[in-house]
Coordinates of C-alpha atoms in Angstrom, one line a residue:
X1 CA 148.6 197.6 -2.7
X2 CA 151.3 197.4 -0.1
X3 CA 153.6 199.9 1.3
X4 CA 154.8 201.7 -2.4
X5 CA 154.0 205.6 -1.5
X6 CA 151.0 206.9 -4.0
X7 CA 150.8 210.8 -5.0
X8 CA 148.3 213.2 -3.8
X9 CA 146.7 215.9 -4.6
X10 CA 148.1 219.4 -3.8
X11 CA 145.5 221.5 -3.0
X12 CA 144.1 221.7 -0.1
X13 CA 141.0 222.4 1.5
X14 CA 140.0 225.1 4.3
X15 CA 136.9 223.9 6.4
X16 CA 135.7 226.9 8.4
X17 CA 132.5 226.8 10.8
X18 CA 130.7 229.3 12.6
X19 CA 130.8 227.9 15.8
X20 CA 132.9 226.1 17.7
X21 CA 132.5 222.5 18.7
X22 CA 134.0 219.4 20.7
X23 CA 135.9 217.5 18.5
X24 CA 137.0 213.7 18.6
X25 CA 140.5 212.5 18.8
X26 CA 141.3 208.7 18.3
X27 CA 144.3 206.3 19.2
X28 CA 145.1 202.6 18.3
X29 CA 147.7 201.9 20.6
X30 CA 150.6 202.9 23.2
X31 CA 153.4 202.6 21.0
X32 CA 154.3 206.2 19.6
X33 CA 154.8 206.8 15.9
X34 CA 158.3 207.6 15.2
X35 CA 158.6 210.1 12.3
X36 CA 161.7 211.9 10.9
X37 CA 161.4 215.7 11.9
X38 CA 160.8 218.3 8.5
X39 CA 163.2 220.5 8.3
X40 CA 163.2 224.0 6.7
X41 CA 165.7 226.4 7.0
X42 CA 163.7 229.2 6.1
X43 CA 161.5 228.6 9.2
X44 CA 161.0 230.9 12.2
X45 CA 159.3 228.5 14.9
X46 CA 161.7 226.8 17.1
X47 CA 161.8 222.9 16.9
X48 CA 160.0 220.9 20.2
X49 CA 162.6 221.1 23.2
X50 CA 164.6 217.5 23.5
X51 CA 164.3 215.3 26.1
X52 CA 161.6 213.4 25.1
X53 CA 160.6 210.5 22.6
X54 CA 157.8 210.2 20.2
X55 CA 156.9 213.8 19.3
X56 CA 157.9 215.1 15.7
X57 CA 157.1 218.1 13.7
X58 CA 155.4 216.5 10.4
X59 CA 155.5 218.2 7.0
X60 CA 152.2 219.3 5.5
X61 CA 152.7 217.1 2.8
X62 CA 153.0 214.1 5.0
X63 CA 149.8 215.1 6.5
X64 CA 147.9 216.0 3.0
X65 CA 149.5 212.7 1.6
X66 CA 148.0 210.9 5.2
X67 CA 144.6 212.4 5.0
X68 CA 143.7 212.2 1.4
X69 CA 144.3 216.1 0.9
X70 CA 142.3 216.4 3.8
X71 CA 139.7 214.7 2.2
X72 CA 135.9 215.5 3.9
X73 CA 135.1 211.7 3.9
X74 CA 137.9 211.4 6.4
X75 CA 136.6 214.0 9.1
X76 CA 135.9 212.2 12.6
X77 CA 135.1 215.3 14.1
X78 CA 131.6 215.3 16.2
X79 CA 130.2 218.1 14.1
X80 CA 131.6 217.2 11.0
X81 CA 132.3 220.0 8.5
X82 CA 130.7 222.5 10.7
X83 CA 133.6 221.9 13.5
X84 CA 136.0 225.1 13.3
X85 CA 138.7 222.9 14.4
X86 CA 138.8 219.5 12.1
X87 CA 139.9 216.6 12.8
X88 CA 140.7 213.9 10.6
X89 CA 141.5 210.3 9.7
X90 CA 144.7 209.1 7.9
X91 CA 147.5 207.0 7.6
X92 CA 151.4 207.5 7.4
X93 CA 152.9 206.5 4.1
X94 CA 156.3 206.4 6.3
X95 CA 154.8 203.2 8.4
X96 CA 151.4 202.9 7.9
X97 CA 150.3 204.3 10.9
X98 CA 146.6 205.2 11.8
X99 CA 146.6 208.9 12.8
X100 CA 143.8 211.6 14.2
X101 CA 144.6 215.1 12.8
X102 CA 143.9 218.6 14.2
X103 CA 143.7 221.1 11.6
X104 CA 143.3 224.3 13.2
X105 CA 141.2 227.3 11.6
X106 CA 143.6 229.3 10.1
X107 CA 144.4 232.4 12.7
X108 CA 143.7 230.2 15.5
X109 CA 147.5 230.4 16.1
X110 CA 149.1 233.5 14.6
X111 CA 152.4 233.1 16.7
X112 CA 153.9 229.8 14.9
X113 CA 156.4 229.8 18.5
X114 CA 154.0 230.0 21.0
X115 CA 152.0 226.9 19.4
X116 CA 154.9 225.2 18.9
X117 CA 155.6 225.3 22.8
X118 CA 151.6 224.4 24.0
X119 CA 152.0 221.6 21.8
X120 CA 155.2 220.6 23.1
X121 CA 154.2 220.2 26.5
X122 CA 151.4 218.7 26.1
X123 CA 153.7 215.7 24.1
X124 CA 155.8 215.3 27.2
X125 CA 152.9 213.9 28.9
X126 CA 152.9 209.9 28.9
X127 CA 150.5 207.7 30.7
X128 CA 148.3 204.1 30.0
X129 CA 145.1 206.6 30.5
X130 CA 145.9 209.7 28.3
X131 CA 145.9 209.4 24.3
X132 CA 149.2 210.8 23.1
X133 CA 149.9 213.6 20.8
X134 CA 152.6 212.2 18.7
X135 CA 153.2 215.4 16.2
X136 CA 152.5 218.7 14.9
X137 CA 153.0 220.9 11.7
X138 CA 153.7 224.5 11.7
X139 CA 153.7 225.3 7.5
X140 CA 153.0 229.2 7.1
X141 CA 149.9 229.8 8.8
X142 CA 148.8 226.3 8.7
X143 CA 148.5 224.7 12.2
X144 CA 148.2 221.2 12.9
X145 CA 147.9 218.4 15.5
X146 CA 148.6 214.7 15.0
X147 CA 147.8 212.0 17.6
X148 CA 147.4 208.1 17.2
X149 CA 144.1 206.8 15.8
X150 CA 141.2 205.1 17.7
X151 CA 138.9 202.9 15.6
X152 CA 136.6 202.0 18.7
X153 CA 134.7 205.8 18.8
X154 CA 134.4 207.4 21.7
X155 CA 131.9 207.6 24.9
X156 CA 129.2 209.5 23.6
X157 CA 128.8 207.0 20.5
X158 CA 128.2 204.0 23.6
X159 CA 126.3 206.2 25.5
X160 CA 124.2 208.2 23.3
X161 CA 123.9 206.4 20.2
X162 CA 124.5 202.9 20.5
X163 CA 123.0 200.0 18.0
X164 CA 123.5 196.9 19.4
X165 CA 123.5 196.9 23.6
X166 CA 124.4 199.6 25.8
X167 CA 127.4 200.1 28.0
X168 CA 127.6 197.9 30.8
X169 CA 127.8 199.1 34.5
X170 CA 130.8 197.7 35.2
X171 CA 132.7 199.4 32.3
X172 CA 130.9 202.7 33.0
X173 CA 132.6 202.6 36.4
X174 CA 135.5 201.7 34.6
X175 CA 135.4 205.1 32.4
X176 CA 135.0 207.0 35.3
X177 CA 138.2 205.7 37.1
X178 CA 140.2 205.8 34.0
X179 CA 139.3 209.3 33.2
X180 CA 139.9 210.4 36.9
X181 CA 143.2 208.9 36.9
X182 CA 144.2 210.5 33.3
X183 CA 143.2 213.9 35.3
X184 CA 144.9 213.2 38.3
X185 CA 148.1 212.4 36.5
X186 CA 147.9 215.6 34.3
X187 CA 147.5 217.6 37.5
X188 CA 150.9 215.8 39.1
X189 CA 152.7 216.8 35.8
X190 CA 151.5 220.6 36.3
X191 CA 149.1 220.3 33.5
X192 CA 145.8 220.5 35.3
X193 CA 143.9 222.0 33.3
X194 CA 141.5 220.4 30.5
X195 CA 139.7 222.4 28.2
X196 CA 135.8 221.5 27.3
X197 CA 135.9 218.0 29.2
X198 CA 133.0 216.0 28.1
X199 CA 132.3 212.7 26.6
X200 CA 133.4 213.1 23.3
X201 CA 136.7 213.3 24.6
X202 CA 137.0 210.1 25.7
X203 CA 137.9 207.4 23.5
X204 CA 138.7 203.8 23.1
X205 CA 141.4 202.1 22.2
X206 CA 141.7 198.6 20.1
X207 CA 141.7 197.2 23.2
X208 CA 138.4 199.0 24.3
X209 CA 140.1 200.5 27.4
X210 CA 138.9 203.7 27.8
X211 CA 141.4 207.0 27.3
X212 CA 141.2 210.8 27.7
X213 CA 142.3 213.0 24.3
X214 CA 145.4 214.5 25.0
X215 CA 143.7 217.4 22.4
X216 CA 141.7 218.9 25.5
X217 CA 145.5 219.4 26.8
X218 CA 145.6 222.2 24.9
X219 CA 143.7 225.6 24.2
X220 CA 141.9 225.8 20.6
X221 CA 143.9 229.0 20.2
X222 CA 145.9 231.6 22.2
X223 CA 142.5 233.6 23.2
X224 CA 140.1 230.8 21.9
X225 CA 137.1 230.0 23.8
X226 CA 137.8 227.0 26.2
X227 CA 134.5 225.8 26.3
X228 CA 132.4 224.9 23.2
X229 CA 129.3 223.1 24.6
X230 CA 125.7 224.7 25.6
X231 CA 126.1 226.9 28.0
X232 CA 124.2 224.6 30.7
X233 CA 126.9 222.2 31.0
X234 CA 129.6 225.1 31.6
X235 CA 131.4 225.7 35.0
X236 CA 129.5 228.7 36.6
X237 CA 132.5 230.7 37.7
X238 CA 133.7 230.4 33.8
X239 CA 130.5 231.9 32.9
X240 CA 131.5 234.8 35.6
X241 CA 135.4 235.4 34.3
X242 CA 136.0 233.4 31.2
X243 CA 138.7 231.7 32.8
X244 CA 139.4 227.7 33.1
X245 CA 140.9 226.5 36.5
X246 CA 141.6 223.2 37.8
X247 CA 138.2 223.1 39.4
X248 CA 136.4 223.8 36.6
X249 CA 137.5 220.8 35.0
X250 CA 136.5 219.0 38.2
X251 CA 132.7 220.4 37.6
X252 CA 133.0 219.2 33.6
X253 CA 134.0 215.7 35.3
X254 CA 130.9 215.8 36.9
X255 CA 128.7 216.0 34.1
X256 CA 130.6 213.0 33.0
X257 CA 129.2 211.4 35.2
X258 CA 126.2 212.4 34.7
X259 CA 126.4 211.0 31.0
X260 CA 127.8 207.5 32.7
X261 CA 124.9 207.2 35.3
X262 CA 122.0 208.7 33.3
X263 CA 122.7 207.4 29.1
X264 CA 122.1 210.7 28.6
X265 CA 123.2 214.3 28.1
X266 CA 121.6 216.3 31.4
X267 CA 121.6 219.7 32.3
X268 CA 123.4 219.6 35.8
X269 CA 120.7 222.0 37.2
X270 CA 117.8 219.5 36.6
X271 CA 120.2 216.4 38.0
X272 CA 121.0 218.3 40.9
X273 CA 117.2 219.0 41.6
X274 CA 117.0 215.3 41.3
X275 CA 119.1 214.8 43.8
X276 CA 118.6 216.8 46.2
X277 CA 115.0 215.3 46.0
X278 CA 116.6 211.9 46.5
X279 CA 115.3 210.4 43.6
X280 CA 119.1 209.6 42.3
X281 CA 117.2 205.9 40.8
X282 CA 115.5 208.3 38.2
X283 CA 119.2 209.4 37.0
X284 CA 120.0 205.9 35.7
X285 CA 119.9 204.5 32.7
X286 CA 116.7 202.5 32.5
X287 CA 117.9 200.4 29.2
X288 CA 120.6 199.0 32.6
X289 CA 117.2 197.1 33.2
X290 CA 118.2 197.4 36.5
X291 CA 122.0 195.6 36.4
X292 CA 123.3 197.8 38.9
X293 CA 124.5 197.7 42.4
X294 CA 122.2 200.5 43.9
X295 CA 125.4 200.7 46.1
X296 CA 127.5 201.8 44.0
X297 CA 125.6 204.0 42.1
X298 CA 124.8 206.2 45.3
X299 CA 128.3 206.6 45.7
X300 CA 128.8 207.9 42.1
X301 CA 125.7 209.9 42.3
X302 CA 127.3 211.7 45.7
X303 CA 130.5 212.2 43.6
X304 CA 128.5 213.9 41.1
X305 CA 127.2 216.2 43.2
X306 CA 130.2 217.4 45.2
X307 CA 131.8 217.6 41.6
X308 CA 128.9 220.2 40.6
X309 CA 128.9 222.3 43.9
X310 CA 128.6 225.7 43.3
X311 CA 131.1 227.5 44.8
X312 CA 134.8 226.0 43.4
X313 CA 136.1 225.6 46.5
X314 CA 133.4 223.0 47.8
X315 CA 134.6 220.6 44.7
X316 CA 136.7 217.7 45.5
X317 CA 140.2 217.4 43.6
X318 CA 141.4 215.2 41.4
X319 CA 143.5 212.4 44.3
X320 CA 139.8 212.4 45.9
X321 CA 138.5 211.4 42.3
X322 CA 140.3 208.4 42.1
X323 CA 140.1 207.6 45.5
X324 CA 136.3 207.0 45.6
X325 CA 136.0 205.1 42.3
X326 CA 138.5 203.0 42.8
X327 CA 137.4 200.7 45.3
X328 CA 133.8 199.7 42.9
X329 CA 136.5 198.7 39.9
X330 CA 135.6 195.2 41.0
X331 CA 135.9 193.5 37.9
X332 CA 139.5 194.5 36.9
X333 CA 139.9 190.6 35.7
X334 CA 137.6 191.6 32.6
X335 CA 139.0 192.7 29.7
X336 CA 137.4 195.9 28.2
X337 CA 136.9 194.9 24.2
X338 CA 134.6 191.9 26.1
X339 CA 132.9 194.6 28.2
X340 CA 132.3 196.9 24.8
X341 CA 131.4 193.8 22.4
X342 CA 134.3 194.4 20.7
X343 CA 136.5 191.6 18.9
X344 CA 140.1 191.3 20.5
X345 CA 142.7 193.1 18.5
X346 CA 145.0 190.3 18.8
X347 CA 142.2 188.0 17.1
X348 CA 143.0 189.1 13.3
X349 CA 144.2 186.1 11.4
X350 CA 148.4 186.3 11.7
X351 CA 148.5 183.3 8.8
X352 CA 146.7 183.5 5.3
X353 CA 144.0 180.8 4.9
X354 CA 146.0 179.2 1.9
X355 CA 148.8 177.0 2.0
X356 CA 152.2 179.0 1.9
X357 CA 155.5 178.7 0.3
X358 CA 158.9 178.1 1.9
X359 CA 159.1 182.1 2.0
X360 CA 155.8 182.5 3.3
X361 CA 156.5 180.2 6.2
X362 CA 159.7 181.3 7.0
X363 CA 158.2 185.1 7.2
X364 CA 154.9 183.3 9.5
X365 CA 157.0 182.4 11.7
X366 CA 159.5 185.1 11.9
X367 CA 162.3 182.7 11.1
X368 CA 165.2 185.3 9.8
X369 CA 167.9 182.3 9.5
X370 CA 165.4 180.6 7.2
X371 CA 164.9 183.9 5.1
X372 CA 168.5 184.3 4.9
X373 CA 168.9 180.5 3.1
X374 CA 166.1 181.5 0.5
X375 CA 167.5 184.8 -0.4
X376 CA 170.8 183.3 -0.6
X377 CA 169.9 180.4 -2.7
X378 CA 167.7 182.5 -5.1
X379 CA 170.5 184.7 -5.9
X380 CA 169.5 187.7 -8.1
X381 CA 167.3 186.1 -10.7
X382 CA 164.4 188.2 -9.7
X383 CA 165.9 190.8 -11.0
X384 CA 166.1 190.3 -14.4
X385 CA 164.6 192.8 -16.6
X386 CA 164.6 195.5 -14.0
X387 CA 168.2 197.3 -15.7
X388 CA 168.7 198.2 -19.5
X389 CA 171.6 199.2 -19.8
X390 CA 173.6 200.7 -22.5
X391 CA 177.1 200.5 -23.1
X392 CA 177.7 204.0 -22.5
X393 CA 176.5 203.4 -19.2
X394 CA 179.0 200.5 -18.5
X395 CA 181.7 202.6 -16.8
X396 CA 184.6 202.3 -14.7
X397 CA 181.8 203.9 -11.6
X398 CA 179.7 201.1 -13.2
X399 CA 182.3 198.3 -12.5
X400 CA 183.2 199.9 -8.8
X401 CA 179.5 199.9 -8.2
X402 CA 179.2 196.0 -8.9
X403 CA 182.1 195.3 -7.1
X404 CA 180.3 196.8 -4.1
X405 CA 177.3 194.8 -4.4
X406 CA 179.8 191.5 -4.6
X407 CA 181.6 192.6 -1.6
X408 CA 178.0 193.1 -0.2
X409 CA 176.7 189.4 -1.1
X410 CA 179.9 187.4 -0.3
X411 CA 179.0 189.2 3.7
X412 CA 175.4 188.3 3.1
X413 CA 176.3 184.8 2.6
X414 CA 178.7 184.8 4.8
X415 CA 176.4 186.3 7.7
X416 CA 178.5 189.5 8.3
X417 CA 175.2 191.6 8.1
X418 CA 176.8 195.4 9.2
X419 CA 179.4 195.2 6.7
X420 CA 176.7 193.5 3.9
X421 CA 175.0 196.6 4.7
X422 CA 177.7 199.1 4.2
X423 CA 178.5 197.3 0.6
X424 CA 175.0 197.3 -0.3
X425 CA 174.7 200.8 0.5
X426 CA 177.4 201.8 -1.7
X427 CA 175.6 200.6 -4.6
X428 CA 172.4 201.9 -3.9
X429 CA 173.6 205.0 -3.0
X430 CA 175.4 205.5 -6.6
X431 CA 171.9 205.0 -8.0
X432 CA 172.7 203.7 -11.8
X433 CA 171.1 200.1 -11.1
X434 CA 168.4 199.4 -8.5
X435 CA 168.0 195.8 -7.6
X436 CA 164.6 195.0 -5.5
X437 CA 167.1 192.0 -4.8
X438 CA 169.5 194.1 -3.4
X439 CA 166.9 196.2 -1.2
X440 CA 165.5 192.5 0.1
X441 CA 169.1 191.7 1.0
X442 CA 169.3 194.5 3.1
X443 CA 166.1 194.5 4.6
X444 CA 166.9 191.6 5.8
X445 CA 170.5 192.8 7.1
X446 CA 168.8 195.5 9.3
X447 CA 166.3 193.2 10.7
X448 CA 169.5 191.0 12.1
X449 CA 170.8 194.0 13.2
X450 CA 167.3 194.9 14.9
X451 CA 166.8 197.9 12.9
X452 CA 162.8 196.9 12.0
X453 CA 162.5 200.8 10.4
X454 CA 165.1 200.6 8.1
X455 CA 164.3 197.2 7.1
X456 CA 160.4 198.0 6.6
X457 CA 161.8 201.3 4.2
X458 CA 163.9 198.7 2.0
X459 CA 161.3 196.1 1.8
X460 CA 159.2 198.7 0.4
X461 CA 161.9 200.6 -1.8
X462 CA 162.0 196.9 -3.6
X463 CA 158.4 196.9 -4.0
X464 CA 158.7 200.1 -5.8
X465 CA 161.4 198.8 -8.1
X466 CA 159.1 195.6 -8.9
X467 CA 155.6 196.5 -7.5
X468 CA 154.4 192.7 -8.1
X469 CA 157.3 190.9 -6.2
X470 CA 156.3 188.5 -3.5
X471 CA 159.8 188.8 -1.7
X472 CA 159.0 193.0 -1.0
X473 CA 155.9 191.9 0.6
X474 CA 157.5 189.6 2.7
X475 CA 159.7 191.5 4.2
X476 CA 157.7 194.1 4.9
X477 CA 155.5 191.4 7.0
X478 CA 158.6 190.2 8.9
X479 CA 159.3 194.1 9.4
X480 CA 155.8 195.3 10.2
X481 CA 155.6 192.3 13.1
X482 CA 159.0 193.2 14.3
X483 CA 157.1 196.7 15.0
X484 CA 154.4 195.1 16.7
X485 CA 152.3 195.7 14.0
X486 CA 150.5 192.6 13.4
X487 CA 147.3 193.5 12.0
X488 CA 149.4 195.6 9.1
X489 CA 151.6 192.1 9.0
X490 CA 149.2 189.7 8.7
X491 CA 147.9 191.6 5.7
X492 CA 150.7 191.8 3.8
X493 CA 151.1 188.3 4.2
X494 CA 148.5 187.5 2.9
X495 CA 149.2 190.0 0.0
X496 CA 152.7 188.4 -0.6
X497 CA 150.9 184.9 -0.8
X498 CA 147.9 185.5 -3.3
X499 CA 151.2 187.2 -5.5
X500 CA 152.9 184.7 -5.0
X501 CA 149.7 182.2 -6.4
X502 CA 149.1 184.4 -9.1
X503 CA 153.2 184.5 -10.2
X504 CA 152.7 180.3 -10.0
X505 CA 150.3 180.1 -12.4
X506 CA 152.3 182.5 -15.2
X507 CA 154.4 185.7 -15.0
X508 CA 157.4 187.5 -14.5
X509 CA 160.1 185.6 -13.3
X510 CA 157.8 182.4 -13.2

């Protein structure tokens, strides 16, 4: 329950396939994760290159810990345990974070230096269309990837193996401008290569809007293979010379499009024959039922084509891509999750469906003055029965210790937050006593400071002190919103405020 971090299991587990397959990646949203960097003195691969925000190295431990020891329930990967190349589910213990991890065969990578810089710049690339790589781990000769999460699957699932209703037109035109544009900004950013382009590397997010894996960024290994699907779908010239250029990915976008227009997954040869014997109405999806602009689709079905010319040179680029979708996005006024059938991801319930206390109204409506009267008026009875202490342990560093903490809480009271902080830290730092009062105290300092991460690590060092106190969960709501992470803080809301029912009718400090 809550944010308290749980132990894991150690060992871990080596997945190894004997082919090589396209493998999912998944987001939730735009914000990036921010992670403290592992640090090992003993390591020989460089740390990513500043200059840019929201790309970490992550500890394996973090990652085992985030993925349930890389448990096989959690693999999202298209081919499952057969992918050489996993990819997994988990979540952050640090901030509860959704996450999409890489794991990498082992040898894939042998030179911990050179992966480190692929991975690297593919980070530094940031845009609305792309899904952002947000980490790596470099352990020995373990090599990983970490990206956001994406709950909403990705384009095969809608086109190829949907339940309820297929994908509209209008949001399959949508896919193919958002996916040209992703390309188009990779190739201004010198990047413009994609390995293996195909629909399951596009994704949606928990707004339904449609993104391109930043994993496709980068090669499966230093001399991997680049392409994974049947040999019809591959670019002929990388047939020829084993080599990936920026036209190649151009041809792969084509048979994109051939997935968008058709519902299903066809050899470009037998398209092409279509074509060419102008029967392009025999491409389309018949379960459309005909809720198409035939308009429209011709233009698409000519894009197509030039896409899966031949000769490289005869293929448009990426600025011609965009260009000719653009103008049919003529419903940009419709959101995507209504488009997919998706609920909104704002709709989640932000109040629990029971009435709440003064606390739990106070932390609804993010009311920090409010919180600062209650915590202030309940003083530290909460915390009785979290200390023993014997009389050894009542020493002078004992008395300086609780001098600190009544520094700290005559600043608290007096709403001098920084230097509240600097007292309470003095007597958490010393570590004889630990107050969940104390860690609420602060929590709440940080937040009037706007320091949400701090305060989200203190309202959950207090639940660890007193794993049943409504107060931790609190905070950690108040803190979780102040991330923009509603969906995490309307839960623990609701956490804090069956607790704090439960506490009502009998218990600790009741």
């Amino acid at each position: 329950m809550g944010c308290c971090q749980s132990s894991v299991r150690e060992k871990s587990e080596e997945k190894e396939g004997n082919e090589e397959r396209q493998e999912p990646y998944h987001i939730t949203s735009s914000a990036s994760i921010s992670q403290q960097p592992h640090t090992d003195s003993s390591s020989t691969h460089p740390p990513p290159p500043p200059g840019f925000d929201g790309f970490s190295e992550f500890s394996l431990s973090d990652l085992k810990a985030a993925t349930n020891n890389f448990s096989s329930e959690l693999i999202v990967s298209e081919s499952g345990e057969k992918a050489a190349n996993l990819v997994y589910k988990g979540r952050l213990e640090s901030n509860r974070e959704w996450i999409a991890v890489k794991k990498f065969s082992k040898g894939a990578w042998p030179d911990p230096k050179q992966f480190v810089e692929e991975a690297s710049g593919v980070a530094k690339l940031r845009h609305p269309r792309l899904a952002n790589l947000i980490g790596y781990c470099c352990d020995g000769d373990h090599r990983l990837l970490v990206a956001q999460f994406m709950a909403n699957d990705t384009l095969a699932k809608h086109l190829f193996h949907w339940e309820h209703h297929t994908l509209e037109w209008a949001m399959r035109l949508r896919v193919a401008l958002y996916i040209a544009q992703a390309l188009n900004y990779c190739s201004s950013q010198g990047r413009p290569l994609y390995h293996d382009l195909n629909a399951y590397r596009v994704l949606f997010d928990h707004d339904g809007d449609p993104r391109l894996s930043c994993f496709g960024l980068m090669k499966n290994s230093r001399d991997g293979k680049s392409y994974s699907t049947n040999l019809a779908y591959t670019p002929p010239e990388y047939l020829r010379n084993g080599r990936v250029t920026p036209e190649s990915v151009i041809y792969s976008f084509g048979t994109v499009l051939l997935d968008l227009l058709s519902g299903k997954h066809i050899p470009p040869s037998h398209a092409l024959d279509m074509i060419q014997g102008k029967n392009n109405m025999l491409l389309m999806e018949s379960h459309l039922e005909g809720k198409f602009s035939t308009e429209e689709a011709t233009v698409v079905v000519n894009l197509a084509s030039k896409c899966l010319q031949y000769e490289p040179r005869e293929r448009p680029d990426t600025k011609e891509l965009v260009t000719t979708l653009a103008p049919l996005h003529t419903k940009p006024e419709v959101r995507s999750h209504i488009m997919l059938g998706i609920p909104k991801h704002e709709e989640a319930p932000s109040i629990p469906q029971r009435p709440l206390s003064a606390m739990g109204e106070a932390c609804s409506r993010m009311d920090l003055t409010a919180i600062h009267q209650i915590l202030v008026s309940t003083h530290y009875r909460d915390d009785e029965g979290t200390n023993e202490l014997s009389f050894q342990e009542w020493t002078q560093q004992m008395r300086d210790m609780l001098e600190a903490r009544k520094r700290g809480d005559y600043a608290f009271r007096d709403k001098d937050f920084k230097t509240a902080i600097d007292n309470y830290s003095q007597f958490i730092d010393v570590g004889t006593m630990v107050s969940p009062t104390v860690f609420a105290r602060r929590s709440l300092c940080y937040l009037l400071c706007d320091q949400p991460d701090p305060a989200l690590r203190d309202a959950m060092q207090a639940q660890c002190v007193y794993p049943d106190w409504p107060t931790a969960f609190y905070m950690q709501s108040v803190a979780l919103a102040k991330l923009d992470m509603n969906k995490d803080a309307a839960d623990m809301l609701n956490e804090a405020t069956a607790l704090e029912e439960k506490r009502q009718r009998g218990g600790r400090g009741s």
